[in-house]
């Protein structure tokens, strides 16, 4: 990106915020001549189909994933920004995997992997809601592991 005034390419971002779901507004300043200007970047929503447990599919819905994570991380002091970043990396991983079908299970597994690193209480909450543990015993064992720490 070049400065509109002096055409140097040393531009700093001084502020950025989401204007709506589809664009980010950034205040920028040329480091050279101090000229300030604003740019808008469109966020490309990620589109793919998700196959559900019952075999039906639906378009991927980022807000659903965020909602699930928000519930699991409630009162754990995890910022919405962190959750957004977490979902960003999950989406990147889903895309990079390049599978022709993505299942709700794939997404759940990735969320769990990330939550486990981020916060173990959130991880357990999420995992229990999404019934990752096949048996009550498996769930109890996971809790026991946590309590030992
Ligand atoms: Zn400039």
PDB file of C-alpha atoms and ligand atoms in Angstrom:
ATOM      1  CA  UNK A   1       0.000   0.000   0.000  1.00  0.00           C
ATOM      2  CA  UNK A   2       1.289   3.424  -0.943  1.00  0.00           C
ATOM      3  CA  UNK A   3       0.656   6.732   0.739  1.00  0.00           C
ATOM      4  CA  UNK A   4      -1.907   8.660  -1.347  1.00  0.00           C
ATOM      5  CA  UNK A   5       0.052  11.828  -0.768  1.00  0.00           C
ATOM      6  CA  UNK A   6       3.777  11.088  -0.941  1.00  0.00           C
ATOM      7  CA  UNK A   7       3.550   7.597  -2.509  1.00  0.00           C
ATOM      8  CA  UNK A   8       5.955   5.990  -0.068  1.00  0.00           C
ATOM      9  CA  UNK A   9       5.054   2.528   1.106  1.00  0.00           C
ATOM     10  CA  UNK A  10       5.664   2.924   4.815  1.00  0.00           C
ATOM     11  CA  UNK A  11       2.118   2.901   6.178  1.00  0.00           C
ATOM     12  CA  UNK A  12       1.174   2.244   9.778  1.00  0.00           C
ATOM     13  CA  UNK A  13      -2.238   1.159  11.013  1.00  0.00           C
ATOM     14  CA  UNK A  14      -3.251   3.395  13.874  1.00  0.00           C
ATOM     15  CA  UNK A  15      -6.728   2.039  14.500  1.00  0.00           C
ATOM     16  CA  UNK A  16      -8.947  -0.691  13.122  1.00  0.00           C
ATOM     17  CA  UNK A  17     -12.451  -1.723  13.863  1.00  0.00           C
ATOM     18  CA  UNK A  18     -15.212  -3.811  12.387  1.00  0.00           C
ATOM     19  CA  UNK A  19     -17.808  -1.621  10.762  1.00  0.00           C
ATOM     20  CA  UNK A  20     -20.231  -4.470  10.198  1.00  0.00           C
ATOM     21  CA  UNK A  21     -19.933  -8.177   9.512  1.00  0.00           C
ATOM     22  CA  UNK A  22     -18.406  -7.628   6.124  1.00  0.00           C
ATOM     23  CA  UNK A  23     -15.773  -4.958   6.397  1.00  0.00           C
ATOM     24  CA  UNK A  24     -12.992  -3.643   8.568  1.00  0.00           C
ATOM     25  CA  UNK A  25     -12.247   0.041   8.764  1.00  0.00           C
ATOM     26  CA  UNK A  26      -8.597   0.926   9.295  1.00  0.00           C
ATOM     27  CA  UNK A  27      -7.165   4.305  10.092  1.00  0.00           C
ATOM     28  CA  UNK A  28      -3.737   4.494   8.556  1.00  0.00           C
ATOM     29  CA  UNK A  29      -0.928   6.948   8.732  1.00  0.00           C
ATOM     30  CA  UNK A  30       2.029   7.424   6.461  1.00  0.00           C
ATOM     31  CA  UNK A  31       5.181   7.107   8.550  1.00  0.00           C
ATOM     32  CA  UNK A  32       7.013   9.429   6.177  1.00  0.00           C
ATOM     33  CA  UNK A  33       4.695  12.448   5.766  1.00  0.00           C
ATOM     34  CA  UNK A  34       2.240  11.724   8.609  1.00  0.00           C
ATOM     35  CA  UNK A  35      -0.716  11.869   6.211  1.00  0.00           C
ATOM     36  CA  UNK A  36      -3.748  10.071   7.643  1.00  0.00           C
ATOM     37  CA  UNK A  37      -6.325   8.159   5.657  1.00  0.00           C
ATOM     38  CA  UNK A  38      -8.905   5.439   6.022  1.00  0.00           C
ATOM     39  CA  UNK A  39      -9.215   2.121   4.245  1.00  0.00           C
ATOM     40  CA  UNK A  40     -12.018  -0.388   4.205  1.00  0.00           C
ATOM     41  CA  UNK A  41     -11.297  -4.052   3.795  1.00  0.00           C
ATOM     42  CA  UNK A  42     -13.912  -6.532   2.890  1.00  0.00           C
ATOM     43  CA  UNK A  43     -13.917  -9.702   4.870  1.00  0.00           C
ATOM     44  CA  UNK A  44     -14.620 -12.575   2.572  1.00  0.00           C
ATOM     45  CA  UNK A  45     -17.046 -14.804   4.380  1.00  0.00           C
ATOM     46  CA  UNK A  46     -15.925 -18.392   4.214  1.00  0.00           C
ATOM     47  CA  UNK A  47     -18.354 -20.607   2.404  1.00  0.00           C
ATOM     48  CA  UNK A  48     -18.592 -24.361   2.525  1.00  0.00           C
ATOM     49  CA  UNK A  49     -21.139 -26.997   3.366  1.00  0.00           C
ATOM     50  CA  UNK A  50     -21.126 -28.863   6.635  1.00  0.00           C
ATOM     51  CA  UNK A  51     -22.446 -32.404   6.846  1.00  0.00           C
ATOM     52  CA  UNK A  52     -24.330 -33.044  10.046  1.00  0.00           C
ATOM     53  CA  UNK A  53     -24.590 -36.217  12.055  1.00  0.00           C
ATOM     54  CA  UNK A  54     -27.929 -37.138  10.470  1.00  0.00           C
ATOM     55  CA  UNK A  55     -26.373 -36.917   7.001  1.00  0.00           C
ATOM     56  CA  UNK A  56     -27.996 -33.642   5.983  1.00  0.00           C
ATOM     57  CA  UNK A  57     -25.857 -30.628   5.162  1.00  0.00           C
ATOM     58  CA  UNK A  58     -26.086 -26.930   5.732  1.00  0.00           C
ATOM     59  CA  UNK A  59     -23.932 -23.920   4.884  1.00  0.00           C
ATOM     60  CA  UNK A  60     -21.130 -23.321   7.357  1.00  0.00           C
ATOM     61  CA  UNK A  61     -22.200 -20.735   9.924  1.00  0.00           C
ATOM     62  CA  UNK A  62     -19.354 -18.976  11.721  1.00  0.00           C
ATOM     63  CA  UNK A  63     -21.685 -17.416  14.265  1.00  0.00           C
ATOM     64  CA  UNK A  64     -22.790 -20.865  15.402  1.00  0.00           C
ATOM     65  CA  UNK A  65     -19.217 -21.887  16.147  1.00  0.00           C
ATOM     66  CA  UNK A  66     -18.624 -18.625  17.980  1.00  0.00           C
ATOM     67  CA  UNK A  67     -21.787 -19.139  20.014  1.00  0.00           C
ATOM     68  CA  UNK A  68     -20.715 -22.641  21.016  1.00  0.00           C
ATOM     69  CA  UNK A  69     -17.286 -21.435  22.090  1.00  0.00           C
ATOM     70  CA  UNK A  70     -18.732 -18.412  23.890  1.00  0.00           C
ATOM     71  CA  UNK A  71     -20.973 -20.653  25.956  1.00  0.00           C
ATOM     72  CA  UNK A  72     -18.090 -22.940  26.844  1.00  0.00           C
ATOM     73  CA  UNK A  73     -15.804 -20.050  27.785  1.00  0.00           C
ATOM     74  CA  UNK A  74     -18.396 -18.127  29.787  1.00  0.00           C
ATOM     75  CA  UNK A  75     -16.893 -16.412  32.856  1.00  0.00           C
ATOM     76  CA  UNK A  76     -13.457 -17.769  32.029  1.00  0.00           C
ATOM     77  CA  UNK A  77     -12.024 -14.364  31.192  1.00  0.00           C
ATOM     78  CA  UNK A  78     -11.539 -15.159  27.524  1.00  0.00           C
ATOM     79  CA  UNK A  79     -12.062 -12.144  25.316  1.00  0.00           C
ATOM     80  CA  UNK A  80     -14.338 -12.111  22.261  1.00  0.00           C
ATOM     81  CA  UNK A  81     -11.227 -11.204  20.288  1.00  0.00           C
ATOM     82  CA  UNK A  82      -9.511 -14.417  21.378  1.00  0.00           C
ATOM     83  CA  UNK A  83     -12.570 -16.403  20.355  1.00  0.00           C
ATOM     84  CA  UNK A  84     -12.615 -14.704  16.950  1.00  0.00           C
ATOM     85  CA  UNK A  85      -8.941 -15.563  16.459  1.00  0.00           C
ATOM     86  CA  UNK A  86      -9.554 -19.127  17.521  1.00  0.00           C
ATOM     87  CA  UNK A  87     -12.350 -19.470  14.968  1.00  0.00           C
ATOM     88  CA  UNK A  88     -10.094 -17.860  12.349  1.00  0.00           C
ATOM     89  CA  UNK A  89      -7.483 -20.540  12.817  1.00  0.00           C
ATOM     90  CA  UNK A  90     -10.095 -23.288  12.830  1.00  0.00           C
ATOM     91  CA  UNK A  91     -11.406 -22.011   9.504  1.00  0.00           C
ATOM     92  CA  UNK A  92      -7.879 -21.848   8.114  1.00  0.00           C
ATOM     93  CA  UNK A  93      -7.279 -25.437   9.142  1.00  0.00           C
ATOM     94  CA  UNK A  94     -10.547 -26.593   7.601  1.00  0.00           C
ATOM     95  CA  UNK A  95      -9.656 -24.909   4.330  1.00  0.00           C
ATOM     96  CA  UNK A  96      -6.096 -26.153   4.293  1.00  0.00           C
ATOM     97  CA  UNK A  97      -7.215 -29.715   4.921  1.00  0.00           C
ATOM     98  CA  UNK A  98      -8.945 -29.483   1.548  1.00  0.00           C
ATOM     99  CA  UNK A  99     -11.435 -32.235   2.308  1.00  0.00           C
ATOM    100  CA  UNK A 100     -14.391 -32.381  -0.046  1.00  0.00           C
ATOM    101  CA  UNK A 101     -16.766 -32.859   2.851  1.00  0.00           C
ATOM    102  CA  UNK A 102     -16.480 -31.184   6.210  1.00  0.00           C
ATOM    103  CA  UNK A 103     -18.566 -32.631   8.981  1.00  0.00           C
ATOM    104  CA  UNK A 104     -19.845 -30.949  12.119  1.00  0.00           C
ATOM    105  CA  UNK A 105     -17.642 -33.494  13.874  1.00  0.00           C
ATOM    106  CA  UNK A 106     -14.520 -32.155  12.092  1.00  0.00           C
ATOM    107  CA  UNK A 107     -15.332 -28.677  13.322  1.00  0.00           C
ATOM    108  CA  UNK A 108     -16.097 -29.855  16.844  1.00  0.00           C
ATOM    109  CA  UNK A 109     -12.819 -31.773  16.986  1.00  0.00           C
ATOM    110  CA  UNK A 110     -10.855 -28.697  15.957  1.00  0.00           C
ATOM    111  CA  UNK A 111     -12.643 -26.496  18.477  1.00  0.00           C
ATOM    112  CA  UNK A 112     -11.798 -29.016  21.173  1.00  0.00           C
ATOM    113  CA  UNK A 113      -8.156 -29.172  20.152  1.00  0.00           C
ATOM    114  CA  UNK A 114      -7.859 -25.403  20.362  1.00  0.00           C
ATOM    115  CA  UNK A 115      -9.844 -25.031  23.571  1.00  0.00           C
ATOM    116  CA  UNK A 116      -7.729 -27.682  25.247  1.00  0.00           C
ATOM    117  CA  UNK A 117      -4.680 -25.482  24.707  1.00  0.00           C
ATOM    118  CA  UNK A 118      -6.488 -22.301  25.682  1.00  0.00           C
ATOM    119  CA  UNK A 119      -8.431 -23.235  28.792  1.00  0.00           C
ATOM    120  CA  UNK A 120      -9.147 -26.669  30.197  1.00  0.00           C
ATOM    121  CA  UNK A 121     -12.417 -25.782  31.914  1.00  0.00           C
ATOM    122  CA  UNK A 122     -13.786 -24.405  28.650  1.00  0.00           C
ATOM    123  CA  UNK A 123     -12.533 -27.492  26.891  1.00  0.00           C
ATOM    124  CA  UNK A 124     -14.381 -29.829  29.246  1.00  0.00           C
ATOM    125  CA  UNK A 125     -17.565 -27.785  28.986  1.00  0.00           C
ATOM    126  CA  UNK A 126     -17.455 -27.763  25.218  1.00  0.00           C
ATOM    127  CA  UNK A 127     -16.604 -31.425  24.987  1.00  0.00           C
ATOM    128  CA  UNK A 128     -19.448 -32.434  27.280  1.00  0.00           C
ATOM    129  CA  UNK A 129     -22.003 -30.359  25.364  1.00  0.00           C
ATOM    130  CA  UNK A 130     -20.881 -31.831  22.066  1.00  0.00           C
ATOM    131  CA  UNK A 131     -20.883 -35.316  23.520  1.00  0.00           C
ATOM    132  CA  UNK A 132     -17.346 -36.038  22.511  1.00  0.00           C
ATOM    133  CA  UNK A 133     -17.011 -38.541  25.286  1.00  0.00           C
ATOM    134  CA  UNK A 134     -18.573 -41.754  24.116  1.00  0.00           C
ATOM    135  CA  UNK A 135     -19.266 -43.021  27.611  1.00  0.00           C
ATOM    136  CA  UNK A 136     -19.883 -41.368  30.978  1.00  0.00           C
ATOM    137  CA  UNK A 137     -16.747 -43.149  32.158  1.00  0.00           C
ATOM    138  CA  UNK A 138     -14.622 -41.459  29.507  1.00  0.00           C
ATOM    139  CA  UNK A 139     -15.969 -38.116  30.671  1.00  0.00           C
ATOM    140  CA  UNK A 140     -15.303 -38.930  34.322  1.00  0.00           C
ATOM    141  CA  UNK A 141     -11.746 -39.930  33.470  1.00  0.00           C
ATOM    142  CA  UNK A 142     -11.139 -36.640  31.720  1.00  0.00           C
ATOM    143  CA  UNK A 143     -12.437 -34.741  34.756  1.00  0.00           C
ATOM    144  CA  UNK A 144     -10.215 -36.779  37.043  1.00  0.00           C
ATOM    145  CA  UNK A 145      -7.177 -35.873  34.954  1.00  0.00           C
ATOM    146  CA  UNK A 146      -8.064 -32.225  35.376  1.00  0.00           C
ATOM    147  CA  UNK A 147      -8.538 -32.457  39.116  1.00  0.00           C
ATOM    148  CA  UNK A 148      -5.071 -33.914  39.542  1.00  0.00           C
ATOM    149  CA  UNK A 149      -3.496 -30.730  38.220  1.00  0.00           C
TER     150      UNK A 149
HETATM  151 ZN1  LIG B   1       3.068   9.966   2.879  1.00  0.00          ZN
END
